[in-house]
Coordinates of C-alpha atoms in Angstrom, one line a residue:
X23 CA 10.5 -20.3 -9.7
X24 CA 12.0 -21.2 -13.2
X25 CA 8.8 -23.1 -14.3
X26 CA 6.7 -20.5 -13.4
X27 CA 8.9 -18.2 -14.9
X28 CA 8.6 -19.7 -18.2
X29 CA 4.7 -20.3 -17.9
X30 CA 4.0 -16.6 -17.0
X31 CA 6.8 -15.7 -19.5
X32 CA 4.9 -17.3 -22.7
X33 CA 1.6 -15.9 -21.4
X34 CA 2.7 -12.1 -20.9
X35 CA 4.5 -12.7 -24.5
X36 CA 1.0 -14.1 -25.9
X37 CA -1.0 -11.1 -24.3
X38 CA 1.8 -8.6 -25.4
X39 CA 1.7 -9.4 -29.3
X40 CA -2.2 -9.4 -29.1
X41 CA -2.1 -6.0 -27.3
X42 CA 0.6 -4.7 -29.9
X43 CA 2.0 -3.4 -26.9
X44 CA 0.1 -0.6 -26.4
X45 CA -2.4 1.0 -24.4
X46 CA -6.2 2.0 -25.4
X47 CA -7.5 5.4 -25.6
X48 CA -7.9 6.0 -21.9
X49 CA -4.2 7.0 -21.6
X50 CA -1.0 8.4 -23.5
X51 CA -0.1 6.0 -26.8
X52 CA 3.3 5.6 -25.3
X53 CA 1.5 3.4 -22.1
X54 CA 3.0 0.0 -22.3
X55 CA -0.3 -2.3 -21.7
X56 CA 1.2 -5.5 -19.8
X57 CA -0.8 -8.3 -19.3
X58 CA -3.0 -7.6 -15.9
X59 CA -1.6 -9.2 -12.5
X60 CA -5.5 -9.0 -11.4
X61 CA -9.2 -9.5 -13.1
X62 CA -11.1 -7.1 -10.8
X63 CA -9.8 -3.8 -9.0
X64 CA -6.3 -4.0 -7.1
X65 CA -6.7 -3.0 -3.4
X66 CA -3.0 -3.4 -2.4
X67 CA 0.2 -3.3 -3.8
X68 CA 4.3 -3.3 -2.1
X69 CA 7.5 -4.2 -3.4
X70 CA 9.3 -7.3 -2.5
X71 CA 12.3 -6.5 -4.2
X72 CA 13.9 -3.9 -6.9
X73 CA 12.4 -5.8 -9.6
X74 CA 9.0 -7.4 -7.9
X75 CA 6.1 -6.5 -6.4
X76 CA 3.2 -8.1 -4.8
X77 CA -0.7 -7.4 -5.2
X78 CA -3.8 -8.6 -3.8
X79 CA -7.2 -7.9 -5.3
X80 CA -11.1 -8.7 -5.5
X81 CA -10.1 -11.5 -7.4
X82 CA -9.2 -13.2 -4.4
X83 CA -5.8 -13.5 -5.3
X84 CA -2.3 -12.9 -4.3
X85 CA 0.0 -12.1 -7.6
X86 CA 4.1 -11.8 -7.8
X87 CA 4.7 -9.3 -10.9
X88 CA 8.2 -8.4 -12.6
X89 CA 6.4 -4.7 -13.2
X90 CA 10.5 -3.9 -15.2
X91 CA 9.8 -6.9 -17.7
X92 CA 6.2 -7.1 -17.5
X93 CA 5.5 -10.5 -16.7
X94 CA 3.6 -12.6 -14.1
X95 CA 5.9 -14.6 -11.9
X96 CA 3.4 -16.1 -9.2
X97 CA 0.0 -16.1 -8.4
X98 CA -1.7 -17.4 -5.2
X99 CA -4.8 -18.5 -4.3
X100 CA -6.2 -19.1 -0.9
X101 CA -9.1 -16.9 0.3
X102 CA -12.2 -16.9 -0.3
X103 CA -12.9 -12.9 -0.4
X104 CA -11.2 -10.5 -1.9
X105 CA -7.5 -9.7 -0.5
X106 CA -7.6 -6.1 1.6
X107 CA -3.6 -6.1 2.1
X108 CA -0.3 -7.1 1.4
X109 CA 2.5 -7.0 2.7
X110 CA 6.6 -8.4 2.7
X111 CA 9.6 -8.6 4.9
X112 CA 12.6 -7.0 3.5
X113 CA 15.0 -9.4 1.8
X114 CA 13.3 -12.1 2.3
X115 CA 10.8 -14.1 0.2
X116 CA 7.5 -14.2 2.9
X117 CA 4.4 -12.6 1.7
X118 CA 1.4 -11.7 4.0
X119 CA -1.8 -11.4 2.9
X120 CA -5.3 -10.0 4.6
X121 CA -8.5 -10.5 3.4
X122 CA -12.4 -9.8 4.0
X123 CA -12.3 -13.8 4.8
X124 CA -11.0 -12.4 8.4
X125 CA -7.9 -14.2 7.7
X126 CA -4.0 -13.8 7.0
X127 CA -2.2 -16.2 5.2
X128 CA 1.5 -16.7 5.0
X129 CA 3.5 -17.4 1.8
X130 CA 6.9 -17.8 0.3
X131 CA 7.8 -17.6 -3.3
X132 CA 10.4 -20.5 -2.6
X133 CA 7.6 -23.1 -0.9
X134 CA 5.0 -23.6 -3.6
X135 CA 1.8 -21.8 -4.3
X136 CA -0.2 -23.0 -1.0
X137 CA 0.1 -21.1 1.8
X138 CA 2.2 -21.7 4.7
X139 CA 0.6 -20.3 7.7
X140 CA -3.3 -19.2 8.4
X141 CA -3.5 -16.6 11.1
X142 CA -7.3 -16.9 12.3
X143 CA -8.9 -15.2 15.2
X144 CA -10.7 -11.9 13.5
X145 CA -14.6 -11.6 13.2
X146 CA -14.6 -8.8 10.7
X147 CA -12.4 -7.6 7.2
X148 CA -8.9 -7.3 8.5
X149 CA -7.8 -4.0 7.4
X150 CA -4.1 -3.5 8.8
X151 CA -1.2 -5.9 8.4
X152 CA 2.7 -5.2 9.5
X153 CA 5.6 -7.2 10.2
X154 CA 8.2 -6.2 13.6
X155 CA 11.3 -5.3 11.9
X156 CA 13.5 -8.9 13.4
X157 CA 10.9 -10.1 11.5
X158 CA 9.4 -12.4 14.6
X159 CA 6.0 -11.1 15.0
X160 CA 3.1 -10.3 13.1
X161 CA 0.8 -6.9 14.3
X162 CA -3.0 -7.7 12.2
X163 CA -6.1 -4.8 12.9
X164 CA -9.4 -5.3 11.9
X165 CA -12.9 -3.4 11.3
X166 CA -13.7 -5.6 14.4
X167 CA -11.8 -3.5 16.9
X168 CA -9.5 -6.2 17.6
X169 CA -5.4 -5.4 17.5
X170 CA -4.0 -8.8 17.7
X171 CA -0.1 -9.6 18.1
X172 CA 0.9 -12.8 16.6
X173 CA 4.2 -15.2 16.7
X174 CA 5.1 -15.7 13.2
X175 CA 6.2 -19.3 13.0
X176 CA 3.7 -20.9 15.2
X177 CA 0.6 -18.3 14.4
X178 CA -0.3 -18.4 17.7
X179 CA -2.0 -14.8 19.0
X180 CA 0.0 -14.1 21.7
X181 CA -1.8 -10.8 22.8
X182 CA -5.2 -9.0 21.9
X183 CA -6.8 -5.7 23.0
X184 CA -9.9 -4.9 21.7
X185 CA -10.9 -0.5 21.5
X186 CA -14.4 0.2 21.5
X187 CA -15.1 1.9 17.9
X188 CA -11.4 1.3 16.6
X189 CA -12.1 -0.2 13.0
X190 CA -8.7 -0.5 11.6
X191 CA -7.8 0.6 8.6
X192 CA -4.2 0.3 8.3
X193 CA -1.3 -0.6 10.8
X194 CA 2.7 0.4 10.2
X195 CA 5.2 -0.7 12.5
X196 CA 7.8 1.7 13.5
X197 CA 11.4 1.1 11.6
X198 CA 14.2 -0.6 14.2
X199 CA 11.2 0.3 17.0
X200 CA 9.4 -1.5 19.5
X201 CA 6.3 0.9 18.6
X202 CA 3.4 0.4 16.0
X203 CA 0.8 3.1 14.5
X204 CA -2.5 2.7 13.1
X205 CA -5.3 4.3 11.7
X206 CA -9.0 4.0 12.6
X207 CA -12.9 4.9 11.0
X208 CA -13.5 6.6 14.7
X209 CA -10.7 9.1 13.2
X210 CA -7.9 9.0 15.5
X211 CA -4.1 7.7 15.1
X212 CA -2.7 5.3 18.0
X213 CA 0.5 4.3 19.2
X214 CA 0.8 1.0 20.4
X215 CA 4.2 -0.3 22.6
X216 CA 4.2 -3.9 21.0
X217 CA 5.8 -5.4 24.3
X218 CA 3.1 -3.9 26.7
X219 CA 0.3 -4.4 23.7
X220 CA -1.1 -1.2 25.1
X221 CA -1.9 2.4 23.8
X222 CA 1.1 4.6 24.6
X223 CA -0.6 7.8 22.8
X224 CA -3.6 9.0 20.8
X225 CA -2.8 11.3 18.5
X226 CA -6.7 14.2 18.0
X227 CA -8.7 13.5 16.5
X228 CA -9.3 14.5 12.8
X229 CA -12.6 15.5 11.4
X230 CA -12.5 12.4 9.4
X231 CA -11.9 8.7 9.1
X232 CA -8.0 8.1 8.8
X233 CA -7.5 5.7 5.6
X234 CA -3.9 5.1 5.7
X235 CA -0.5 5.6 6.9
X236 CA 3.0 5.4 6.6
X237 CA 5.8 5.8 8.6
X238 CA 9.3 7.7 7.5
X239 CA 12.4 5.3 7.5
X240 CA 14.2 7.0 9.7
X241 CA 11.0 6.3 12.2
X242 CA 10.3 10.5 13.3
X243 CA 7.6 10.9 10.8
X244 CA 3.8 9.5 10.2
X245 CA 1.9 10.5 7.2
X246 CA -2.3 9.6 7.7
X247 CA -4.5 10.4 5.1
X248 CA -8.3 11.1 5.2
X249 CA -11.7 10.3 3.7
X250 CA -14.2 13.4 2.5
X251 CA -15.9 14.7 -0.1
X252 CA -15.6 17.9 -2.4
X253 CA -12.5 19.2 -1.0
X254 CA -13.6 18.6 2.3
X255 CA -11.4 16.2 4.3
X256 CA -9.2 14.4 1.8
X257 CA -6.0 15.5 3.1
X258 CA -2.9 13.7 4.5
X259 CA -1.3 14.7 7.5
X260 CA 2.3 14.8 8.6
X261 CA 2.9 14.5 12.0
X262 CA 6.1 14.3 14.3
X263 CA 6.5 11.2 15.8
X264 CA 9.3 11.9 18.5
X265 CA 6.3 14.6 19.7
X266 CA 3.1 12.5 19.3
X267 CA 0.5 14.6 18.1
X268 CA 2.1 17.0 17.5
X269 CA 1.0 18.3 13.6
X270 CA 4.1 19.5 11.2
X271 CA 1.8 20.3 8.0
X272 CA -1.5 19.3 5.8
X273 CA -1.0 18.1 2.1
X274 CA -4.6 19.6 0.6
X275 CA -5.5 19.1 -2.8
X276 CA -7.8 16.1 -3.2
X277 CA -11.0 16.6 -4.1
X278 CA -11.9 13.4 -2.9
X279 CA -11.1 10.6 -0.4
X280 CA -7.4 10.1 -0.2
X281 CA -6.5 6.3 -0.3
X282 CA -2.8 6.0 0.3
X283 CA 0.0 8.2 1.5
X284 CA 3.4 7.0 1.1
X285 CA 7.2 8.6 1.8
X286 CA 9.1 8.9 -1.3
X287 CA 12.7 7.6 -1.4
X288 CA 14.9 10.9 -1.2
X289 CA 17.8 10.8 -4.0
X290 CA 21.1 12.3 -2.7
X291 CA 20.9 16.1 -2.5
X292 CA 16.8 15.9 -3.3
X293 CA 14.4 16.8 -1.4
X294 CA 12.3 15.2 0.8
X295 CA 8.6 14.3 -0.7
X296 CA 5.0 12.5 -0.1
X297 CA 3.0 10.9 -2.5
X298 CA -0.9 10.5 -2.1
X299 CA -3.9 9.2 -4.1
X300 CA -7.5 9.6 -3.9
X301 CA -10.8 8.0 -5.2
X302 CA -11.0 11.5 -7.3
X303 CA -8.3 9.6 -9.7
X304 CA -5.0 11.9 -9.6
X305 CA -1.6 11.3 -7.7
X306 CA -0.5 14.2 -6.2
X307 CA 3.4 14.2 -5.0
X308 CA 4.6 16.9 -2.8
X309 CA 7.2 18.4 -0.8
X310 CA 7.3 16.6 2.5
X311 CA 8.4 20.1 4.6
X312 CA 6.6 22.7 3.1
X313 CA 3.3 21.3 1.7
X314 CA 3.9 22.7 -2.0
X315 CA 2.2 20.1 -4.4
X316 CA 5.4 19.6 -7.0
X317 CA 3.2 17.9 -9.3
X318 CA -0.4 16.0 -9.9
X319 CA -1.2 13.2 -12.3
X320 CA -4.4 12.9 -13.3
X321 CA -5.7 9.4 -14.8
X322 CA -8.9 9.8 -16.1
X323 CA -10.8 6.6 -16.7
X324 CA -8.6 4.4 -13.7
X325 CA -11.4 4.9 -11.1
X326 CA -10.8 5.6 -7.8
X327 CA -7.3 5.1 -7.2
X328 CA -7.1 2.9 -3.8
X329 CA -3.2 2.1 -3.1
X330 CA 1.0 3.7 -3.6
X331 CA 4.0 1.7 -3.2
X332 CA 7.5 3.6 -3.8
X333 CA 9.9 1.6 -5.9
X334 CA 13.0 3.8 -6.4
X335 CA 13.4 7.3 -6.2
X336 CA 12.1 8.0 -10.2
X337 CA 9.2 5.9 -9.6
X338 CA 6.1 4.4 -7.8
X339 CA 3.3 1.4 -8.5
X340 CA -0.6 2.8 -8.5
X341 CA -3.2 0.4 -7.6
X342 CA -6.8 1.1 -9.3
X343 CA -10.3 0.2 -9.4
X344 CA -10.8 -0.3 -12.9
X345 CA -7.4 -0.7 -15.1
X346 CA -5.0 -2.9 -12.6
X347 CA -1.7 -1.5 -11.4
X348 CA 0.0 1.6 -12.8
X349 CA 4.1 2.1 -13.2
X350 CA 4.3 5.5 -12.5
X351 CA 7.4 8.1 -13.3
X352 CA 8.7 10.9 -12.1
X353 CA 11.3 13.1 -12.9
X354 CA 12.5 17.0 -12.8
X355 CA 11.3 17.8 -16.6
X356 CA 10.3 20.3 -19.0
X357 CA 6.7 20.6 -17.9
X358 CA 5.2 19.5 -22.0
X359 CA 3.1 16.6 -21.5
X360 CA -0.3 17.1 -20.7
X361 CA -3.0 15.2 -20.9
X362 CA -4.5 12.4 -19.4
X363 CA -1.9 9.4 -18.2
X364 CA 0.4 12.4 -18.0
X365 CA 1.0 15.1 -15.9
X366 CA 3.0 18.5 -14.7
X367 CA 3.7 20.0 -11.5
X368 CA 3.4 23.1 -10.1
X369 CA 6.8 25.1 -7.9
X370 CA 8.5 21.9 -8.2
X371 CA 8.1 21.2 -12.1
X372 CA 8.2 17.3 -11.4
X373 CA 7.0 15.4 -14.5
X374 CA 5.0 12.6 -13.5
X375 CA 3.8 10.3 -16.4
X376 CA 2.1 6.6 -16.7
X377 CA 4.9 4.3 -18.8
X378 CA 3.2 0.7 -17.7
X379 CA 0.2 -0.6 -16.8
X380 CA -0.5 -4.5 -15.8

């Protein structure tokens, strides 16, 4: 990538000095303003390694950001409607990408910028996205009922099963498990068995549609959020996956539709914690056990804020409608800063502040 390296380099240097490197009014004077990875809303963002992540947006493209140096490293183009998901394998350099096309495409940093396998077979957005932990198959959900199983290398579907009024919305597959979860518009949370490619449990329903999920990396817990309106709806859920179903607590606090929930990493000694976001533009983090909200960031101005990705255990990456992809920190502080683009927790006195945004 040292080519691209150096292009993006001189163009995040350009768009630096003419920024002064410094954020607008919107935010606290101490945001960095990087040069944006996307023109257009982010929809998804995940890490591919400690220093880079990968996006996708209404752009239509894929993008490969250093988010510690703030520069561009890769961008790739190759749908033709706006990318829904993202997603990597650890330690390796594959990227896969969904998109309202109805497709998934298959990259690697090391192989160029055109893709190098289509996955095709979905009538509708395809919604969900997740990788079997050998890193053999690909899992892909749509708003077209449709969970398809796919063989990486060849991108040949080797199992479908289609669920009357399932639209996907997101898929996770279980860490060093044969088992994959998803969420759904009808409001319920599945578990499939990946060798059967059948329903092994359905978790009740909720009162409303189930926007996202994530799974805990030690593979007992499942965080879903939901959709709603004025208070209504807009939590996440944890539940325990060794008892499917079975509900441990509810994170409420959104006043709005709640986009993303994501497990935190735990430092030694910490404790254990859940991050969400929600269209009502505030990150809330909270304690993963007892429910208490240790802290909310507000960011006034962002727009709804649509998707979380953890990237150490003092910080996450915020993807947003209207001002790209937030670098987002967190530490046990003195509860001072206030304010829009900064923010203060409650029992937990987390400080939680934007220090980037790209």
């Amino acid at each position: 990538m040292g080519k691209l390296q150096s292009k993006f380099r001189k163009r995040s240097e350009l768009y630096r000095a003419s920024q002064g490197e410094k954020a607008d009014n919107t935010f606290d004077s101490q945001v960095v303003q990087y040069e944006p990875a996307h023109q257009g809303s982010v929809n998804t963002v995940t890490n591919l390694s400690p220093d880079l992540c990968v996006s996708g947006g209404s752009d239509q493209m894929v993008v490969v950001y250093d988010w510690k140096q703030g520069q561009m490293c890769q961008s790739f183009q190759g749908h033709n409607r706006e990318v829904s998901k993202v997603v990597c394998y650890p330690g390796s350099t594959w990227i896969f990408s969904a998109s309202r096309d109805k497709t998934v495409l298959m990259w690697d940093i090391n192989q160029g910028d055109e893709p190098i396998q289509e996955y095709c077979g979905h009538e509708l957005v395809v919604n969900g996205v997740a990788i079997s932990p050998e890193g053999t198959k690909l899992c892909t959900g749509s708003r077209d009922n449709w969970m398809c199983l796919w063989d990486i290398e060849s991108a040949k579907c080797e199992q479908r099963h289609n669920i009357s009024r399932n639209l996907v919305t997101h898929v996770c597959w279980v860490p060093d498990s044969s088992s994959i979860v998803q969420t759904s518009e009808d409001k319920t949370i599945r578990v499939w068995d990946s060798r059967a490619w059948q329903v092994t449990n359905t978790f009740p329903a909720k009162q409303y549609i189930q926007t996202h999920c994530d799974v805990s990396p030690n593979g007992n817990y499942l965080v879903s959020s939901s959709n709603g309106f004025g208070g209504q709806g807009c939590e996440a859920t944890l539940w325990d996956l060794r008892q499917p179903g079975c509900k441990v607590v509810e994170y409420r606090g959104h006043l709005q539709t709640t986009t993303s929930c994501v497990f935190l990493p735990t430092p030694p000694g910490g404790t254990a914690q859940v991050a969400t976001s929600s269209h009502d533009c505030s990150v809330k983090i909270w304690d993963q056990n007892t429910a208490v909200c240790l802290g909310t960031l507000p960011l006034d101005g962002a727009g709804p804020l649509i998707a979380l990705s953890p990237t150490e255990s003092s910080s996450l990456l915020c993807a947003s409608f209207n001002n790209g992809i937030h670098h987002i920190q967190v530490s046990q502080g003195s509860n001072q800063a206030q304010g829009s683009g900064a923010g203060s927790g409650g029992a937990g006195g987390l400080d939680i502040k934007v220090v980037a945004r790209f």
